[in-house]
Amino acid sequence: VTIAYFVIKSIRVSSRNMIEVMNKVSEGDFTVKINTDSENEFGMMSKALHQTVDKISTLMKNIKNTSNNIENQSENLAAVAEE
């Protein structure tokens, strides 16, 4: 019974941590970090979620940079067109 209690407690804590991270990501916070040393299924899911968040964050930065470049090029074209 004691072992079952600790197993269930561990599962609940791991689940809650992942849910907190997923909620933050769903709100647009791609700066969240997932710290886990666990090698069980929750640890593997946490690592996969962390990699996914990192990739989404990188994509968002790339989109922002590309958008800024397009804006700058548009301004340059408009300036040349006025000449």
Coordinates of C-alpha atoms in Angstrom, one line a residue:
V1 CA 0.0 0.0 0.0
T2 CA 2.8 2.4 0.9
I3 CA 4.6 1.8 -2.5
A4 CA 1.3 2.4 -4.3
Y5 CA 0.9 5.7 -2.5
F6 CA 4.3 6.9 -3.6
V7 CA 3.8 5.7 -7.2
I8 CA 0.4 7.5 -7.4
K9 CA 1.9 10.6 -5.9
S10 CA 4.7 10.6 -8.4
I11 CA 2.3 10.2 -11.3
R12 CA 0.2 13.1 -10.0
V13 CA 3.1 15.5 -9.5
S14 CA 4.5 14.6 -13.0
S15 CA 1.1 15.1 -14.6
R16 CA 0.5 18.4 -12.9
N17 CA 3.9 19.7 -14.0
M18 CA 3.3 18.8 -17.6
I19 CA -0.2 20.3 -17.5
E20 CA 1.2 23.6 -16.1
V21 CA 3.8 23.7 -18.9
M22 CA 1.2 22.9 -21.6
N23 CA -1.1 25.6 -20.3
K24 CA 1.6 28.2 -20.4
V25 CA 2.5 27.2 -23.9
S26 CA -1.2 27.3 -25.0
E27 CA -1.2 30.9 -23.7
G28 CA 1.8 31.8 -25.9
D29 CA 4.6 31.5 -23.4
F30 CA 7.4 29.6 -25.3
T31 CA 10.0 30.5 -22.6
V32 CA 8.9 27.7 -20.3
K33 CA 11.6 25.2 -19.4
I34 CA 10.9 21.6 -18.3
N35 CA 13.4 20.2 -15.8
T36 CA 13.3 16.5 -15.4
D37 CA 15.9 13.9 -14.7
S38 CA 13.4 11.1 -14.8
E39 CA 13.9 8.3 -17.3
N40 CA 10.4 6.9 -17.1
E41 CA 7.5 7.6 -19.5
F42 CA 6.8 11.0 -17.9
G43 CA 10.5 12.0 -18.3
M44 CA 10.4 11.0 -22.0
M45 CA 7.2 13.0 -22.5
S46 CA 8.7 16.0 -20.7
K47 CA 11.8 15.9 -22.9
A48 CA 9.7 15.6 -26.0
L49 CA 7.5 18.5 -24.9
H50 CA 10.6 20.6 -24.1
Q51 CA 12.0 19.9 -27.6
T52 CA 8.6 20.8 -29.2
V53 CA 8.5 24.1 -27.2
D54 CA 12.1 24.9 -28.3
K55 CA 11.3 24.3 -31.9
I56 CA 8.1 26.4 -31.8
S57 CA 10.0 29.2 -30.1
T58 CA 12.7 29.0 -32.8
L59 CA 10.0 29.1 -35.5
M60 CA 8.3 32.1 -33.9
K61 CA 11.7 34.0 -33.8
N62 CA 12.3 33.1 -37.5
I63 CA 8.9 34.3 -38.5
K64 CA 9.4 37.6 -36.6
N65 CA 12.8 38.1 -38.2
T66 CA 11.4 37.4 -41.7
S67 CA 8.5 39.7 -41.1
N68 CA 10.9 42.5 -40.0
N69 CA 13.0 41.9 -43.1
I70 CA 9.9 42.1 -45.4
E71 CA 8.8 45.3 -43.7
N72 CA 12.3 46.9 -44.2
Q73 CA 12.4 45.8 -47.8
S74 CA 8.9 47.2 -48.4
E75 CA 10.0 50.6 -46.9
N76 CA 13.1 50.6 -49.2
L77 CA 11.0 49.8 -52.3
A78 CA 8.5 52.5 -51.4
A79 CA 11.4 55.0 -51.0
V80 CA 12.9 54.0 -54.3
A81 CA 9.5 54.3 -56.0
E82 CA 9.1 57.9 -54.7
E83 CA 12.4 58.9 -56.3

